[in-house]
PDB file of C-alpha atoms in Angstrom:
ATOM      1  CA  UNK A   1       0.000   0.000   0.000  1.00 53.00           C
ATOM      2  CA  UNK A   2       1.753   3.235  -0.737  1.00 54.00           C
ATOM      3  CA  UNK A   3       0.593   6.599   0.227  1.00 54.00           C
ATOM      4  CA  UNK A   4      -1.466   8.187  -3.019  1.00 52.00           C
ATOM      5  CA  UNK A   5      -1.280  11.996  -1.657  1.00 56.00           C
ATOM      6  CA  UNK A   6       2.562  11.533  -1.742  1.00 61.00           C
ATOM      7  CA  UNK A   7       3.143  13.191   1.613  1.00 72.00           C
ATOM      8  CA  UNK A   8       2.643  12.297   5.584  1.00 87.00           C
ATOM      9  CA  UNK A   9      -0.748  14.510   6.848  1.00 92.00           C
ATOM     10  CA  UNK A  10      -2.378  15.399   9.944  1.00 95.00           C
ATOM     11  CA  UNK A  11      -6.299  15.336   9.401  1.00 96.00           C
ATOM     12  CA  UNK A  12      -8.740  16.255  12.431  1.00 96.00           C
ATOM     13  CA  UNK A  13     -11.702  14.435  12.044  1.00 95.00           C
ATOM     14  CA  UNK A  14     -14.989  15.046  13.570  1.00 92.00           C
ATOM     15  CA  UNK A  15     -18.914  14.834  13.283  1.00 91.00           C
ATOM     16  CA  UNK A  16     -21.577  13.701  15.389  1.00 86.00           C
ATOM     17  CA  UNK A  17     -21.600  10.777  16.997  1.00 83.00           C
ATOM     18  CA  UNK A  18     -22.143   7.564  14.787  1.00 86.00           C
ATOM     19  CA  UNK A  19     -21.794   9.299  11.941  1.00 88.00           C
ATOM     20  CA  UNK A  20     -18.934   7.534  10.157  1.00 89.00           C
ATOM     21  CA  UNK A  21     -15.709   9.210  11.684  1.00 92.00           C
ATOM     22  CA  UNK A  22     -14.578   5.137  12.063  1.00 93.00           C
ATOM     23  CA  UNK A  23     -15.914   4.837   8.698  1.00 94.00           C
ATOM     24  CA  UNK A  24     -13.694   7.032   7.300  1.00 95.00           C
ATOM     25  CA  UNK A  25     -10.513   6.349   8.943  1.00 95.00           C
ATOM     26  CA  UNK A  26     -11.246   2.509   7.673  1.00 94.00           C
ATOM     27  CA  UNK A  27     -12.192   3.302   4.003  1.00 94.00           C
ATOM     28  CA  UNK A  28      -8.548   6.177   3.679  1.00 93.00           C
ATOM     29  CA  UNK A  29      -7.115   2.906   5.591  1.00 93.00           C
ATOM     30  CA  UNK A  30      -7.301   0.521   2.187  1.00 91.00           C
ATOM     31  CA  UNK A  31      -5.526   3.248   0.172  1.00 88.00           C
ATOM     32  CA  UNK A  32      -2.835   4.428   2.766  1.00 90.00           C
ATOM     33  CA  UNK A  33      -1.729   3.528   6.024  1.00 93.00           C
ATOM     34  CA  UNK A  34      -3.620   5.241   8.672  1.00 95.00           C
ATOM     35  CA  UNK A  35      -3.162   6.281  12.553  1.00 96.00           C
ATOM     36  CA  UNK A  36      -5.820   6.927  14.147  1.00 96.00           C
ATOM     37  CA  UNK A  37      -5.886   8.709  17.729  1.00 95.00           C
ATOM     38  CA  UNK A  38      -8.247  10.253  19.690  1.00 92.00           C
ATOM     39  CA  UNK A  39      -8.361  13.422  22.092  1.00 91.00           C
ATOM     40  CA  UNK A  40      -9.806  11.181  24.509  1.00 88.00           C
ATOM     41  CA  UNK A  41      -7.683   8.175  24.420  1.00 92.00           C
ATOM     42  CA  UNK A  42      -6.200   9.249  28.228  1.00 92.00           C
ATOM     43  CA  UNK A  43      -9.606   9.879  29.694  1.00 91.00           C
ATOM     44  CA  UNK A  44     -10.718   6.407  28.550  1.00 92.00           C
ATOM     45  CA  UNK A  45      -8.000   5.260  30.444  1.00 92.00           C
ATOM     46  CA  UNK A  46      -8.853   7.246  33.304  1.00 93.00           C
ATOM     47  CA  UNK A  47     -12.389   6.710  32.896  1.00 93.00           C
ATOM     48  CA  UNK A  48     -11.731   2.697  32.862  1.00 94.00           C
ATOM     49  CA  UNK A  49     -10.133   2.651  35.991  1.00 94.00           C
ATOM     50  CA  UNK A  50     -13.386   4.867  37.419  1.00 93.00           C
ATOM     51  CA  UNK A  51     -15.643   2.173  36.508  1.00 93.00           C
ATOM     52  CA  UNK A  52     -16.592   2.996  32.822  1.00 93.00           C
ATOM     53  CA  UNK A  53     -17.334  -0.017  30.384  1.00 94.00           C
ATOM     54  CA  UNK A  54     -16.653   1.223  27.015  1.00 89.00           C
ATOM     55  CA  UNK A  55     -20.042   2.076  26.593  1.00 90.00           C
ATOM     56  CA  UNK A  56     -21.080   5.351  24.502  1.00 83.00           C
ATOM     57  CA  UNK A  57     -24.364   6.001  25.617  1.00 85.00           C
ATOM     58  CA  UNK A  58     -25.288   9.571  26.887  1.00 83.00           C
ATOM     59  CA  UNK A  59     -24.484   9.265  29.826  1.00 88.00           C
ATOM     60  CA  UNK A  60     -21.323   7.681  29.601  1.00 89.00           C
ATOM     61  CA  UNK A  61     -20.463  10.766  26.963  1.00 83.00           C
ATOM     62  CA  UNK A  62     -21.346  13.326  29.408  1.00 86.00           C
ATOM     63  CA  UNK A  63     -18.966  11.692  32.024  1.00 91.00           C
ATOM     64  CA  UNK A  64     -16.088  11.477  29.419  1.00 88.00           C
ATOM     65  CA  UNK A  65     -16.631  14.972  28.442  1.00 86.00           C
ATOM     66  CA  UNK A  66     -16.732  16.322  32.138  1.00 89.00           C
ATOM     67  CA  UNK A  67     -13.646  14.097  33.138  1.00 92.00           C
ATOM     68  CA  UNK A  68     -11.826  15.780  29.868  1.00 90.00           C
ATOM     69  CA  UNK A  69     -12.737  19.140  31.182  1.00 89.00           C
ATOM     70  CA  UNK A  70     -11.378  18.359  34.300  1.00 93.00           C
ATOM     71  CA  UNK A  71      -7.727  16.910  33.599  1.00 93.00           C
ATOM     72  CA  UNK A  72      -8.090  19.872  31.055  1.00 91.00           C
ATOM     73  CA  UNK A  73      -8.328  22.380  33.486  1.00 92.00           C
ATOM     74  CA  UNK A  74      -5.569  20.411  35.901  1.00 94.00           C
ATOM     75  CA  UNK A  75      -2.809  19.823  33.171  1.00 94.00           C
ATOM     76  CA  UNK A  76      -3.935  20.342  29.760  1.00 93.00           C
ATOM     77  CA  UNK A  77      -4.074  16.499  29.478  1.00 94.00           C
ATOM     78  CA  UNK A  78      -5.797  15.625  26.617  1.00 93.00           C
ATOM     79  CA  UNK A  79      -4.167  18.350  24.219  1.00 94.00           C
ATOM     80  CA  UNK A  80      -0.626  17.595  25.585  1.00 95.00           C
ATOM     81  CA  UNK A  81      -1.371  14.184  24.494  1.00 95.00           C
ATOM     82  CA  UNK A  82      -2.414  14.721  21.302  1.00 95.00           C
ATOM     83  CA  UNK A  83       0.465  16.996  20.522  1.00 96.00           C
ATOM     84  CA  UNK A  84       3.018  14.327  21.445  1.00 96.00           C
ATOM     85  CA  UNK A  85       1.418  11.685  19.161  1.00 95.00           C
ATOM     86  CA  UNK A  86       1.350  14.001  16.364  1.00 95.00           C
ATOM     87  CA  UNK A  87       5.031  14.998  16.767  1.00 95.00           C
ATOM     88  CA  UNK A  88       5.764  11.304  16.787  1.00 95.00           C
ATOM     89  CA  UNK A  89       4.359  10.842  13.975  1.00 95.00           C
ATOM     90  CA  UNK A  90       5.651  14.038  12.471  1.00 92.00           C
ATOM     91  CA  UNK A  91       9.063  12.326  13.686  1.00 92.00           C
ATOM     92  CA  UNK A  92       8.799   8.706  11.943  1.00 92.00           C
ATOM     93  CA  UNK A  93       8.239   7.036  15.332  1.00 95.00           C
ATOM     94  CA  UNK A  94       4.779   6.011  13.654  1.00 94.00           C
ATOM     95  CA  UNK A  95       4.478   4.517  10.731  1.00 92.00           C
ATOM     96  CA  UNK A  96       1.644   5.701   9.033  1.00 94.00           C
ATOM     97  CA  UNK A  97       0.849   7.836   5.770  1.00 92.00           C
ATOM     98  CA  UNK A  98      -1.929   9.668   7.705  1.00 94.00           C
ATOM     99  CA  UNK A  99      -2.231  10.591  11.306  1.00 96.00           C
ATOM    100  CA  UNK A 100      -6.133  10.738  11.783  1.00 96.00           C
ATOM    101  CA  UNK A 101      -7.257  12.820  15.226  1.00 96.00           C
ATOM    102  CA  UNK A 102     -10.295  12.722  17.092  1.00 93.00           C
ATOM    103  CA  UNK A 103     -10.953  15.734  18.601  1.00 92.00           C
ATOM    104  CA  UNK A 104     -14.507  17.180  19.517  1.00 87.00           C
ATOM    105  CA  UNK A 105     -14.564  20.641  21.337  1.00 89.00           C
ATOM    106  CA  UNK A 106     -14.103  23.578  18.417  1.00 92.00           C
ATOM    107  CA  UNK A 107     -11.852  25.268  20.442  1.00 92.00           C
ATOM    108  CA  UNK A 108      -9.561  22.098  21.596  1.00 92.00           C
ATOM    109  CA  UNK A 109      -9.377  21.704  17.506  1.00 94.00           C
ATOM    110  CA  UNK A 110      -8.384  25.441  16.979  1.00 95.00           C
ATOM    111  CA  UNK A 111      -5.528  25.227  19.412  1.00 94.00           C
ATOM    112  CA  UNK A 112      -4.143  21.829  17.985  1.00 96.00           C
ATOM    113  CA  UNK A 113      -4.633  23.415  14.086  1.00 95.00           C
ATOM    114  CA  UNK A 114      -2.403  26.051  15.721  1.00 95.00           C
ATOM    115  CA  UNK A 115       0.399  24.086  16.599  1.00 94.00           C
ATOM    116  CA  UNK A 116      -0.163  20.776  14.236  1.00 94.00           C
ATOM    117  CA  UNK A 117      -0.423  21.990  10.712  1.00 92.00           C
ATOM    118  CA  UNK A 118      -3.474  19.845   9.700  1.00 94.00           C
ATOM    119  CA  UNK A 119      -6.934  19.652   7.573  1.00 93.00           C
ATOM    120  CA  UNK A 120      -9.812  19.620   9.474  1.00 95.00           C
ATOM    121  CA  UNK A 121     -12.356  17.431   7.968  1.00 96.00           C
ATOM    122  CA  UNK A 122     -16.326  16.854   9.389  1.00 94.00           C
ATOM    123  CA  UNK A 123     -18.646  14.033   8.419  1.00 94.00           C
ATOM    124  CA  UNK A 124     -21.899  15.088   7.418  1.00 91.00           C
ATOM    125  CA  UNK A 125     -24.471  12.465   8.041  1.00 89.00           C
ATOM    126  CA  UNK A 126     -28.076  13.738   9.037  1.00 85.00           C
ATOM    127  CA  UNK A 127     -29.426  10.524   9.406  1.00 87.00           C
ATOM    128  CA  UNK A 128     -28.175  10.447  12.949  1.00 81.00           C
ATOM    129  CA  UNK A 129     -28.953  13.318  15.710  1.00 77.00           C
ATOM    130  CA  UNK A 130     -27.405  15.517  17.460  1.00 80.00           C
ATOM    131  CA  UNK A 131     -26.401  14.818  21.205  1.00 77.00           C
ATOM    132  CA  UNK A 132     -26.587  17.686  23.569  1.00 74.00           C
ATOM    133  CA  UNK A 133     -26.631  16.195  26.753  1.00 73.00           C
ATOM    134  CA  UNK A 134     -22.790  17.579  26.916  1.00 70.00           C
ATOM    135  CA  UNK A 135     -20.610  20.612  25.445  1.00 71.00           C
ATOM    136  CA  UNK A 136     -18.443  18.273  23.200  1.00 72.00           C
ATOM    137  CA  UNK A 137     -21.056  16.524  20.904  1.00 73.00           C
ATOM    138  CA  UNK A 138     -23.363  19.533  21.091  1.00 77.00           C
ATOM    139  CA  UNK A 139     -21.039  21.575  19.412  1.00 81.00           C
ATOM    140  CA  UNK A 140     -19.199  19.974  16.638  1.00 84.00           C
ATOM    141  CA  UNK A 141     -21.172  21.920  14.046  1.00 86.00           C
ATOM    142  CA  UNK A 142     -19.316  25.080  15.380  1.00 87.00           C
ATOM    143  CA  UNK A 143     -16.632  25.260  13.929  1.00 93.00           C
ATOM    144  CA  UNK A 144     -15.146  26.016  10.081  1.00 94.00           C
ATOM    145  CA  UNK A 145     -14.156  22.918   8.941  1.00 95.00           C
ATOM    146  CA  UNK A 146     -11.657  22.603   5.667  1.00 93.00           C
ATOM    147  CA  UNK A 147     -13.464  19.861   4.177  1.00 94.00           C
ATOM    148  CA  UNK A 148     -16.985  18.513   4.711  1.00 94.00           C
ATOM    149  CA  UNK A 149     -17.380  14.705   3.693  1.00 95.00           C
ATOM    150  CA  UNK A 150     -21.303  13.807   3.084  1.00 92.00           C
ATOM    151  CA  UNK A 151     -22.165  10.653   4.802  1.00 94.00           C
ATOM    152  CA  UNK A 152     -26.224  10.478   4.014  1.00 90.00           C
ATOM    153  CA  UNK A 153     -26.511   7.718   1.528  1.00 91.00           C
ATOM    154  CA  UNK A 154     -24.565   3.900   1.342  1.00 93.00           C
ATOM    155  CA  UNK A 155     -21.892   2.581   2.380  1.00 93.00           C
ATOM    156  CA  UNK A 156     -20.756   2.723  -1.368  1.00 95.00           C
ATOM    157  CA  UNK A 157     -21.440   6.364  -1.706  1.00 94.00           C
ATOM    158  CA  UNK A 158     -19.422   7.602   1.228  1.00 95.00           C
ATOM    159  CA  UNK A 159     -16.415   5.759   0.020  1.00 94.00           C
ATOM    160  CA  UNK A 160     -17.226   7.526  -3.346  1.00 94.00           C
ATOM    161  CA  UNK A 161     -16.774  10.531  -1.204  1.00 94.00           C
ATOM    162  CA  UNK A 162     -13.973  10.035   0.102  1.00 94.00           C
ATOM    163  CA  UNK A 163     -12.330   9.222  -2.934  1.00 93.00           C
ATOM    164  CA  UNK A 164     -13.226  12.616  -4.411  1.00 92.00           C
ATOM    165  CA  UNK A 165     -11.952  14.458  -1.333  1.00 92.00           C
ATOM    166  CA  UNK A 166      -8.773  12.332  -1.846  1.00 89.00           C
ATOM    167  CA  UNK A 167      -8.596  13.181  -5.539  1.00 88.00           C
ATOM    168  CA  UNK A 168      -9.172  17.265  -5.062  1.00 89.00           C
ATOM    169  CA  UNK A 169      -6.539  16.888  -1.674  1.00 84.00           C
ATOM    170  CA  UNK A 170      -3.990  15.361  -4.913  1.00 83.00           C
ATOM    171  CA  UNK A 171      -5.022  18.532  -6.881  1.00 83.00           C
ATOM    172  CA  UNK A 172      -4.300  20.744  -4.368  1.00 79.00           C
ATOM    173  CA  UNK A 173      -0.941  18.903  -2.877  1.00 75.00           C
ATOM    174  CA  UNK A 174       0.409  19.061  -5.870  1.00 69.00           C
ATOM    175  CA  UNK A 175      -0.447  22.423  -6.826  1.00 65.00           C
ATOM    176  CA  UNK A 176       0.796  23.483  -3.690  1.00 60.00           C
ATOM    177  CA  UNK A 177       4.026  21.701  -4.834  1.00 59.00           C
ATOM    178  CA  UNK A 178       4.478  23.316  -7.993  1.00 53.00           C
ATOM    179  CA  UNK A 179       4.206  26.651  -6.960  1.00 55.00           C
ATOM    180  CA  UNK A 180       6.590  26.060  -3.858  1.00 56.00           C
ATOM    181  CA  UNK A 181       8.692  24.995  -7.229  1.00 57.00           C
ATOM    182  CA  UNK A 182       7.866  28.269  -8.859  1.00 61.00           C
ATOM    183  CA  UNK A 183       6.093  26.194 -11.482  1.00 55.00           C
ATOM    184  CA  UNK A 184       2.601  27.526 -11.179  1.00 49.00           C
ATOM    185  CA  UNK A 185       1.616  31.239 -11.423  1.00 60.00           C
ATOM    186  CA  UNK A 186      -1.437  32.442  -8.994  1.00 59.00           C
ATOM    187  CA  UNK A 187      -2.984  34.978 -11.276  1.00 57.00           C
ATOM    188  CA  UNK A 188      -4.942  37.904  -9.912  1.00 57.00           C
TER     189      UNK A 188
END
């Protein structure tokens, strides 16, 4: 498998829940390696040892979200975390083609954009609601996301869309490229 967009990338990926951010990862995964992490991969761990099962139901969410807030608010936790991992990465200590992060709060994604140079990319898929029992998941919609990847239709037809977001992120890498060269003129 080699990696089609010809460099290593950084994508934060979010949505609401259930609406194919797994998905996507696993689909880019056939073309290109992928790494996926998650803002909350710490909490979990936290959360585990507090009792939690795994499970994702509101309440459970609401939990993860406040425990987030509050290691957050203790030692930047969660965005310290994610930080490292992408620097690995970033480093070679990964091997992977893409490093794909999970992050929910628009404001936790603004500060990693900030020091991570990465696309931010949001799954569209209205077939499943909105959770607002917590700040995370009822705010994912708030921020201004680089690429929007509809997930309303098959299986079949989200893969379709990821291949054209794959196929305009070529367009653009490698326009990027050639004018870094000097070999493409922006014209007013």
């Amino acid at each position: 498998m080699g990696n089609m967009l010809g460099r290593k990338m950084v994508f934060v990926v979010n949505g609401k829940p259930r609406a194919g951010k797994d998905t996507f990862a696993q689909i880019l995964n056939e073309y290109m390696n992928v790494y996926k992490y998650s803002a909350v991969t710490k909490v979990k761990e936290i959360a585990t040892l507090c009792g939690w099962d795994g499970a994702k139901e509101e309440r459970d969410r609401k939990f993860l979200h406040e425990l987030k807030m509050l290691t957050t608010e203790y030692s930047d936790m969660s965005h310290n975390d994610i930080v490292a991992e992408a620097e690995k990465f970033r480093n070679g200590e990964i091997d992977a083609d893409v490093f794909i992060v999970d992050i929910r709060e628009p404001e936790e994604i603004e500060r990693f954009v900030q020091k991570v140079p990465a696309l931010t990319i949001f799954i569209d898929n209205d077939r499943v609601p909105m959770i607002t029992s917590n700040a995370a998941d009822a705010n994912v919609e708030n921020y201004e996301y680089d690429f929007h990847i509809n997930n309303d239709g098959t299986l079949e037809e989200f893969e379709d869309n990821i291949m054209i977001f794959l196929e305009i992120l070529m367009v653009l890498t490698l326009m990027a490229e050639d004018y870094a060269n000097g070999d493409l003129e922006i014209l007013d």
